[in-house]
GROMACS .gro file of C-alpha atoms in nm:
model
   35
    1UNK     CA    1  -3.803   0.883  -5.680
    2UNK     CA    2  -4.167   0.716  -5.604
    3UNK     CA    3  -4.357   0.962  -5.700
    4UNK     CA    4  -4.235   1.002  -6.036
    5UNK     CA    5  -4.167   0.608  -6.066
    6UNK     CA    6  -4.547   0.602  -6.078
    7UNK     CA    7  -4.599   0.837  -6.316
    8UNK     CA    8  -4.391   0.684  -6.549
    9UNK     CA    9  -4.508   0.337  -6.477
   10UNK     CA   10  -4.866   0.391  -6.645
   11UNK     CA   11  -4.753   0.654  -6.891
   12UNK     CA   12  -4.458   0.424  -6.969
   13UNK     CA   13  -4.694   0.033  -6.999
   14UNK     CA   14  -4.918   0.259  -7.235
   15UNK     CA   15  -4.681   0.308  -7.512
   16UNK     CA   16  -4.460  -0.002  -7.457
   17UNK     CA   17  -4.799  -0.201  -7.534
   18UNK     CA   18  -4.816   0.001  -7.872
   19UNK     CA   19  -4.450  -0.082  -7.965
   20UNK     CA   20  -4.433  -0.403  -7.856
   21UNK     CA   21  -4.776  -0.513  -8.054
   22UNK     CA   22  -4.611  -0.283  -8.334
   23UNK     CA   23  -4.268  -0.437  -8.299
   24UNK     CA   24  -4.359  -0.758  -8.280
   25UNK     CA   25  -4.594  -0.797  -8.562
   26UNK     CA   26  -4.295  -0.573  -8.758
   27UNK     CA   27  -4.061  -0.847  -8.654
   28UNK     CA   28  -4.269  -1.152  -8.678
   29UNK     CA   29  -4.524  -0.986  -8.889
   30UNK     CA   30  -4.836  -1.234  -8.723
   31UNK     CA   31  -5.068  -1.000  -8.758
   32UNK     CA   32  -5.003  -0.723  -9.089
   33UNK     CA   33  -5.447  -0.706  -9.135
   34UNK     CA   34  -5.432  -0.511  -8.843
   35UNK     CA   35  -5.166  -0.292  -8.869
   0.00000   0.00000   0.00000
């Protein structure tokens, strides 16, 4: 359950940067220009 633990960590912080900076201006809507 490491190995694949690790996998998923980088593949997983990758796209949960891209939703949270898309959620969060969606939600809060801070920064539209650059969406």
């Amino acid at each position: 359950m490491i190995p694949p633990d690790t996998e998923a960590q980088p593949i997983t912080t990758e796209p949960i940067r891209v939703l949270t900076l898309g959620e969060l201006p969606s939600s809060a809507t801070p920064l539209p220009a650059i969406s």
